[in-house]
mmCIF file of C-alpha atoms and ligand atoms in Angstrom:
data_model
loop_
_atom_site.group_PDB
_atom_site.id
_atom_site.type_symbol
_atom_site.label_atom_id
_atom_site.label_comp_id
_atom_site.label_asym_id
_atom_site.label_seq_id
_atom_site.Cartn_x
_atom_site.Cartn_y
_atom_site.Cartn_z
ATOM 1 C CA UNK A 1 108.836 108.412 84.451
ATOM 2 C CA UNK A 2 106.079 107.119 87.138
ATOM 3 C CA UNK A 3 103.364 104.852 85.171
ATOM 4 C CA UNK A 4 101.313 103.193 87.339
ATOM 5 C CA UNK A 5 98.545 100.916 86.585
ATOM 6 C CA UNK A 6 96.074 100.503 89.969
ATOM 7 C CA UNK A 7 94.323 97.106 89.905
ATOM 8 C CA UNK A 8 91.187 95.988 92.118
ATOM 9 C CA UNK A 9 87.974 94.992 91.808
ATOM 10 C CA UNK A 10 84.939 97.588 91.648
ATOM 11 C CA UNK A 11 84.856 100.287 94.593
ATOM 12 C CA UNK A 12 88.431 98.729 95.656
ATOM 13 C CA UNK A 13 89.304 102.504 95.840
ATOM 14 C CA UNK A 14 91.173 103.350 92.702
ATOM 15 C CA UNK A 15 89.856 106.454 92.122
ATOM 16 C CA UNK A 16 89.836 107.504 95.568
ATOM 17 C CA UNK A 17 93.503 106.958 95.944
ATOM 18 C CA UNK A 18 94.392 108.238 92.694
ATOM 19 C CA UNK A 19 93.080 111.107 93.073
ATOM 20 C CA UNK A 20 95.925 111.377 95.655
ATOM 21 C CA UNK A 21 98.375 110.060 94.479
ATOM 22 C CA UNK A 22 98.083 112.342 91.453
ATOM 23 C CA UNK A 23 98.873 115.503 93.517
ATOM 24 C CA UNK A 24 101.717 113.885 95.358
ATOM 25 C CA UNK A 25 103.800 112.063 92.334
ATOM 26 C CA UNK A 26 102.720 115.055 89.958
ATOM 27 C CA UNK A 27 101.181 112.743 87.319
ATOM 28 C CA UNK A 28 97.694 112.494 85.017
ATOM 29 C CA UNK A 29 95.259 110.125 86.640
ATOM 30 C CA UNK A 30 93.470 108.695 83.373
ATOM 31 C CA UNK A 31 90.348 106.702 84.477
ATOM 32 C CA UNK A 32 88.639 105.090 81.252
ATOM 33 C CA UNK A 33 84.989 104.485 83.660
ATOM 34 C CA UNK A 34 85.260 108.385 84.343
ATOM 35 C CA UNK A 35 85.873 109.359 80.727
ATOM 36 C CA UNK A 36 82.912 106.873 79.359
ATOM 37 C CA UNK A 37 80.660 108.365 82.142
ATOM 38 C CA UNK A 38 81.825 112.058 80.513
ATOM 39 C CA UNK A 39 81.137 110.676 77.588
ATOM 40 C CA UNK A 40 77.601 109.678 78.158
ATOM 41 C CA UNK A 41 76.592 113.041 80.237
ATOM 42 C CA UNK A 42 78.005 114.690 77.201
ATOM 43 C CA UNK A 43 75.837 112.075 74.859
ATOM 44 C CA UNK A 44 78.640 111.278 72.022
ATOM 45 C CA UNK A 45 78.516 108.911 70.030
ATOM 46 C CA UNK A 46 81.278 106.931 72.453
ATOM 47 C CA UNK A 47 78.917 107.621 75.444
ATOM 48 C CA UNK A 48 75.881 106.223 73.737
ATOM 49 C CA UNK A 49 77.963 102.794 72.584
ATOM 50 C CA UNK A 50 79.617 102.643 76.168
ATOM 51 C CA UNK A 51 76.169 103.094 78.256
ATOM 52 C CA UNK A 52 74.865 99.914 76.607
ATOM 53 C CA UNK A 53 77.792 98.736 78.174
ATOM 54 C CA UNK A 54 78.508 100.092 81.172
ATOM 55 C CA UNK A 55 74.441 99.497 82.223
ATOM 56 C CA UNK A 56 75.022 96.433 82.345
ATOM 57 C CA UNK A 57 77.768 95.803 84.052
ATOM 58 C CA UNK A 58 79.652 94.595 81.163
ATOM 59 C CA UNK A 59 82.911 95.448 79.535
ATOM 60 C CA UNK A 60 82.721 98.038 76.990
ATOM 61 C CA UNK A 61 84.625 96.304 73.749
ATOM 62 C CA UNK A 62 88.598 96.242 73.776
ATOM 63 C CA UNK A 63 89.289 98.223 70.775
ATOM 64 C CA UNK A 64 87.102 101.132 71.438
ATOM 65 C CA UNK A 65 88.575 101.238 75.107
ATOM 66 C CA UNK A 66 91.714 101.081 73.822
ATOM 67 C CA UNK A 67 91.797 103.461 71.048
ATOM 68 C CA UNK A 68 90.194 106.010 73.711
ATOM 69 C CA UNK A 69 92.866 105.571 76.431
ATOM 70 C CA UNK A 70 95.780 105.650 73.649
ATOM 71 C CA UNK A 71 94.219 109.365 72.595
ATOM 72 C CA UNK A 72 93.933 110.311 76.406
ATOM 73 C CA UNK A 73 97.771 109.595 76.795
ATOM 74 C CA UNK A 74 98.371 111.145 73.296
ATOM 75 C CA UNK A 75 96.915 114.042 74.610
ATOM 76 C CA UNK A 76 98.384 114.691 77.841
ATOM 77 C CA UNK A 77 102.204 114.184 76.394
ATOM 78 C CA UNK A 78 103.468 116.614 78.544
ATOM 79 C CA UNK A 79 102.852 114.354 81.437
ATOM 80 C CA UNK A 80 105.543 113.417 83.949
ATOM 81 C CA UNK A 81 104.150 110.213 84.670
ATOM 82 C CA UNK A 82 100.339 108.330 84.352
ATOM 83 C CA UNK A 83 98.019 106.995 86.996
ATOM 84 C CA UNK A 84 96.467 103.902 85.107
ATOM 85 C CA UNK A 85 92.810 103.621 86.736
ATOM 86 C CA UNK A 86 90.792 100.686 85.379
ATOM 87 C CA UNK A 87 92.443 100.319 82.118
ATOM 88 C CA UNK A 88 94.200 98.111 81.212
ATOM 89 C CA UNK A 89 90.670 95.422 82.401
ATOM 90 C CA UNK A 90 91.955 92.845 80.017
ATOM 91 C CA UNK A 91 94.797 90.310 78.628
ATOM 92 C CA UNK A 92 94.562 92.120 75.252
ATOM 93 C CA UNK A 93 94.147 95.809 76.438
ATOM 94 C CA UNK A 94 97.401 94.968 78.709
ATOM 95 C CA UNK A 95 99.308 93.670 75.468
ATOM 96 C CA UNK A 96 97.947 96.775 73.554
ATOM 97 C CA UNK A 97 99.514 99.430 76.664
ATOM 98 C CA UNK A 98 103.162 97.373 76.328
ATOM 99 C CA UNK A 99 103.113 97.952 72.743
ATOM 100 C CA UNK A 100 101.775 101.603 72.788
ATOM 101 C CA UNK A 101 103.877 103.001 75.894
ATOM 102 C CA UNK A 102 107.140 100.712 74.419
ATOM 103 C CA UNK A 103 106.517 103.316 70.452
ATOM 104 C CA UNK A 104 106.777 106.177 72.830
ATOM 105 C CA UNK A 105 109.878 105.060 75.127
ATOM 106 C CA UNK A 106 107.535 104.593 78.293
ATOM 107 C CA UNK A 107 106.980 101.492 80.279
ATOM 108 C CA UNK A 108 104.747 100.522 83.308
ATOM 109 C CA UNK A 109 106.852 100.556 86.037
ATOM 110 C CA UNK A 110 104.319 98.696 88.611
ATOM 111 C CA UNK A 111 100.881 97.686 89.022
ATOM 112 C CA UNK A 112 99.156 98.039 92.025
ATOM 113 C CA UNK A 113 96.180 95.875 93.585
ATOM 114 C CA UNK A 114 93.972 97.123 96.429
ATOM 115 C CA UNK A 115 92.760 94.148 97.697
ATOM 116 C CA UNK A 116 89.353 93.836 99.453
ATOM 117 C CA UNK A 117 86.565 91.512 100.526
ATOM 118 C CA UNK A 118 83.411 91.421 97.954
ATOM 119 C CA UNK A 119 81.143 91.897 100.591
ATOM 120 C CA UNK A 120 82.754 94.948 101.935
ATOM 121 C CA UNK A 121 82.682 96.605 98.083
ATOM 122 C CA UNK A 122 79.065 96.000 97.732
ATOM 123 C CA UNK A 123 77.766 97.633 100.837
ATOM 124 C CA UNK A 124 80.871 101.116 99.658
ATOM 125 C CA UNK A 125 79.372 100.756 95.850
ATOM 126 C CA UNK A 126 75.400 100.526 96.897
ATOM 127 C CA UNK A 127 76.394 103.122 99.774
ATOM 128 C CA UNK A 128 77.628 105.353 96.686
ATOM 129 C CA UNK A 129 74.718 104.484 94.497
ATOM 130 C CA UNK A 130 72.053 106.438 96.690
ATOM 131 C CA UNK A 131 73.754 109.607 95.584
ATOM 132 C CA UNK A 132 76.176 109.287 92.305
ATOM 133 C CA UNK A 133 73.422 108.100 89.919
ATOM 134 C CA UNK A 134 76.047 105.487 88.518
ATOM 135 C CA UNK A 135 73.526 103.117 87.436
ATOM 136 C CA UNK A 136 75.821 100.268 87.903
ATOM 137 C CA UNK A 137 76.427 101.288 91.855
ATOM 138 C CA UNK A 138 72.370 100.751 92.294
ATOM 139 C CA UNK A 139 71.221 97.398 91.487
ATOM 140 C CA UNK A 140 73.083 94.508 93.622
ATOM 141 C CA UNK A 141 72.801 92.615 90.320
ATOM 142 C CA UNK A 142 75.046 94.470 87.915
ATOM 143 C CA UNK A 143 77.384 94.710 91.125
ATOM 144 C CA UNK A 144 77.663 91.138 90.970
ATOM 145 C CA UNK A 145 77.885 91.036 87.405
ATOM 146 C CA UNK A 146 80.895 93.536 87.334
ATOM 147 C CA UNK A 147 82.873 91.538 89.967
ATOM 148 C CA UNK A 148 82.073 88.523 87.279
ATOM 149 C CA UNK A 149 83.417 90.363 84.795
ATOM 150 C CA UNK A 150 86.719 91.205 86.633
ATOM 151 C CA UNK A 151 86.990 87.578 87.607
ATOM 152 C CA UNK A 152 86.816 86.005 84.592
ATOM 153 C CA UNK A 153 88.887 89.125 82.258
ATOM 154 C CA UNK A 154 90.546 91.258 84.714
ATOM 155 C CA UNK A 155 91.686 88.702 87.937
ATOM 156 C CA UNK A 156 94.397 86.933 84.931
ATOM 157 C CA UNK A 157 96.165 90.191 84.682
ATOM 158 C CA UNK A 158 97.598 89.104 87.709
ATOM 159 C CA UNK A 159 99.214 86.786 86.763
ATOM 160 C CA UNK A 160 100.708 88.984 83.029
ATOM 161 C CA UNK A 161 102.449 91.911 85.139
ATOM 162 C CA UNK A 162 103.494 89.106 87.884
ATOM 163 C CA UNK A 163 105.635 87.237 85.044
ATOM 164 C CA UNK A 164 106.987 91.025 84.085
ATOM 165 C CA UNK A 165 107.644 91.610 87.802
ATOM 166 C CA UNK A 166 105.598 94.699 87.969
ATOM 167 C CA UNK A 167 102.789 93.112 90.241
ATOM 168 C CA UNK A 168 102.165 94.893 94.010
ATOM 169 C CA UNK A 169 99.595 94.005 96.490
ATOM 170 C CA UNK A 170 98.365 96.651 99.142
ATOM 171 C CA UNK A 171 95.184 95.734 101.629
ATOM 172 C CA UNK A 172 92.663 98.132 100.249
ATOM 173 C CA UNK A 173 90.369 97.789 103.803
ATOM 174 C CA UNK A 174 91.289 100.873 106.502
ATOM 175 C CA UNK A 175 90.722 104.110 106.726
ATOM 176 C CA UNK A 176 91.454 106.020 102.917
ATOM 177 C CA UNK A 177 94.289 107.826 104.892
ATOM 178 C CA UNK A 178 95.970 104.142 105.880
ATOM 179 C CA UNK A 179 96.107 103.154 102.591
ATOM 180 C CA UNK A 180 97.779 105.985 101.165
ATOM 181 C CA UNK A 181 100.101 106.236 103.448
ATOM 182 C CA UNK A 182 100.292 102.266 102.508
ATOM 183 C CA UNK A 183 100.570 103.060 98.712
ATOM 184 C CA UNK A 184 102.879 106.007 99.499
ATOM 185 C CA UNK A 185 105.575 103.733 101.181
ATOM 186 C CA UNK A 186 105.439 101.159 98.150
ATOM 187 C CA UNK A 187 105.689 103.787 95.684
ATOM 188 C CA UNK A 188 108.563 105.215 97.119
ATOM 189 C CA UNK A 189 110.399 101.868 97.653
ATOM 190 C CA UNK A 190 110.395 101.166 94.086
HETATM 191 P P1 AP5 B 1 84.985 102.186 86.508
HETATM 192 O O1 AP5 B 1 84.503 103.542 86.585
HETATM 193 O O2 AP5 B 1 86.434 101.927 86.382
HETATM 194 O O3 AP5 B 1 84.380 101.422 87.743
HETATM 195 P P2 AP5 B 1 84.864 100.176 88.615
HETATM 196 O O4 AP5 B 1 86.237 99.731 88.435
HETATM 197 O O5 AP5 B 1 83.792 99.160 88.449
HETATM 198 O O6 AP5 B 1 84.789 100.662 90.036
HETATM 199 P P3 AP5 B 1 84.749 102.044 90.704
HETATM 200 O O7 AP5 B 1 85.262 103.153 89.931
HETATM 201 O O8 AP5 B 1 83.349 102.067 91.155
HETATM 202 O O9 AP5 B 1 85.710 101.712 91.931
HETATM 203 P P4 AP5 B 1 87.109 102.322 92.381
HETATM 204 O O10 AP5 B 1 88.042 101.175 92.586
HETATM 205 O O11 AP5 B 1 87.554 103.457 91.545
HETATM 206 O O12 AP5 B 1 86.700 102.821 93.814
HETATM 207 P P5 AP5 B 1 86.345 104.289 94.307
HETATM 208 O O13 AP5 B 1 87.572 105.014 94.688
HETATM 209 O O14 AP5 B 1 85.418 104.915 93.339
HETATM 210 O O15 AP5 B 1 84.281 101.410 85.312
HETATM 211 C C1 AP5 B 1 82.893 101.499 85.100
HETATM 212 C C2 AP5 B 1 82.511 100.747 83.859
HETATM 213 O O16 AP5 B 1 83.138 101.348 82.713
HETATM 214 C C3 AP5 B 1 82.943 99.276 83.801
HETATM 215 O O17 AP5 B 1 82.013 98.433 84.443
HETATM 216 C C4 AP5 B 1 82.981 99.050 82.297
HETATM 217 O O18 AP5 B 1 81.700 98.897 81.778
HETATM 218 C C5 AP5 B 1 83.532 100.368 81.774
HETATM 219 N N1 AP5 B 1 85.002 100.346 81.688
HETATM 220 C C6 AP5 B 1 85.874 101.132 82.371
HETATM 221 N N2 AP5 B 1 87.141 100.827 82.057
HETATM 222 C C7 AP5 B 1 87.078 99.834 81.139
HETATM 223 C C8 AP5 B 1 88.059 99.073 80.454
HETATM 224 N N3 AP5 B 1 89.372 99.269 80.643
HETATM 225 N N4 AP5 B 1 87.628 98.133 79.579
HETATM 226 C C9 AP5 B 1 86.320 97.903 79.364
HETATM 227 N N5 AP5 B 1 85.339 98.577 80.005
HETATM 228 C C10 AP5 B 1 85.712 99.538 80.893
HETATM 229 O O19 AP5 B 1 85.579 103.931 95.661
HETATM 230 C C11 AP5 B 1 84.301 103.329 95.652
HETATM 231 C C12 AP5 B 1 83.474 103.895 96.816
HETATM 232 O O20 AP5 B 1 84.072 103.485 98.052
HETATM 233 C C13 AP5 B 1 83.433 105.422 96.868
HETATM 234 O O21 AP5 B 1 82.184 105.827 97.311
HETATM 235 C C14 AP5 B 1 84.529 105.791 97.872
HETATM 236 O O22 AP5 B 1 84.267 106.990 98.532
HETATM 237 C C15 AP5 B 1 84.470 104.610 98.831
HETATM 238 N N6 AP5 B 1 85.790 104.290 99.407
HETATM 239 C C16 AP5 B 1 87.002 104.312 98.782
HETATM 240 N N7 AP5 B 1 87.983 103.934 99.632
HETATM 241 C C17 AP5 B 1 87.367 103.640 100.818
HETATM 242 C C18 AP5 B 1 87.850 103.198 102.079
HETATM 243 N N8 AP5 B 1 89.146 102.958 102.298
HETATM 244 N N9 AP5 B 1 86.944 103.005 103.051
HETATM 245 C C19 AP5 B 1 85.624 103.234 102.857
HETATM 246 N N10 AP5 B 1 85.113 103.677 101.674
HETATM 247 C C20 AP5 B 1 85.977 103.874 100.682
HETATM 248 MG MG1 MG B 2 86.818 104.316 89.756
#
């Protein structure tokens, strides 16, 4: 079984390319920031608690995150594989995954960065902001403040799947076609 957690910072391009990916490795692309923002269009109780959140810029809690992804995987168990998109964001959410996917015989078999310059995922997330009405893509500030958040929770994650071997770099700046065919070749090597 394919499970593959892709890593970056915001607008990095993890959706983008999983949306590829998906199609060719035949797996379920679970994005936790796509099912909070269906969440709040759909105003349940989950989107209200996340949008206080996700506003801001900030984290939405661990355990709700958790509990929400866990279903999502519960749900799809037919899958042949998962496409991890911006879950796991933390040291405990990461623990949480090993447990969960280790009670159902899976395992993460690599995490993938797309690595990019700050400055280059500002101008891609404000570019995206004049037409997505993601409040977070809009206001430079909660850009920032998102990039702080990844820093300070999400960057040590690096350093949790590098001490399980499982940790992959791949230059997330080029054309969306280079760096599939970038991801393609280190999928297929593994
Ligand atoms: P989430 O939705 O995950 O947002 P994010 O990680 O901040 O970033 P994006 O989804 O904006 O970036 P991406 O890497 O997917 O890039 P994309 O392909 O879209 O999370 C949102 C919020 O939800 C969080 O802030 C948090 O509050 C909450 N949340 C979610 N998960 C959580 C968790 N596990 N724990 C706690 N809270 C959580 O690309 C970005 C843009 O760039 C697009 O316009 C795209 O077209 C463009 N682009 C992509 N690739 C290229 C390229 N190669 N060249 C030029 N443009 C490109
Ligand atoms: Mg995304």
């Amino acid at each position: 079984m394919i499970n593959l957690v892709l890593f970056g910072k915001p607008g990095a391009g993890k959706g983008t390319q999983a949306e590829f990916l998906k199609i060719k490795y035949n797996l379920v692309h679970i994005s936790t920031g796509d099912i909070f923002r269906d969440n709040i269009k759909n105003k349940t109780d989950l989107g209200v608690l996340a949008k206080s959140f996700i506003d801001k810029g900030d984290l939405v809690p661990d355990q709700v995150t958790i509990d929400m992804l866990e279903a999502e995987v519960d749900d799809n168990s037919q899958a042949k594989g998962f496409i991890f998109d911006g879950f796991p964001r933390t040291e405990s959410q990461a623990k949480a995954l090993d447990v969960f996917l280790t009670g159902r015989e899976m395992k993460i078999i690599a995490t993938i960065a797309l690595e990019a310059d700050n400055n280059i995922l500002v101008k891609r997330l404000k570019e995206r902001g004049k037409s997505s009405g993601r409040t977070d893509d809009q206001d430079e500030e909660k850009i920032w403040n998102r990039f702080n958040e990844y820093n300070k929770k999400t960057a040590p994650l690096k350093n949790y799947y590098q001490n399980q071997n499982k940790f992959y770099s791949v230059n997330g700046i080029g054309t969306i076609n280079d760096i599939k065919k970038r991801l393609s070749k280190l999928i297929d090597a593994l």
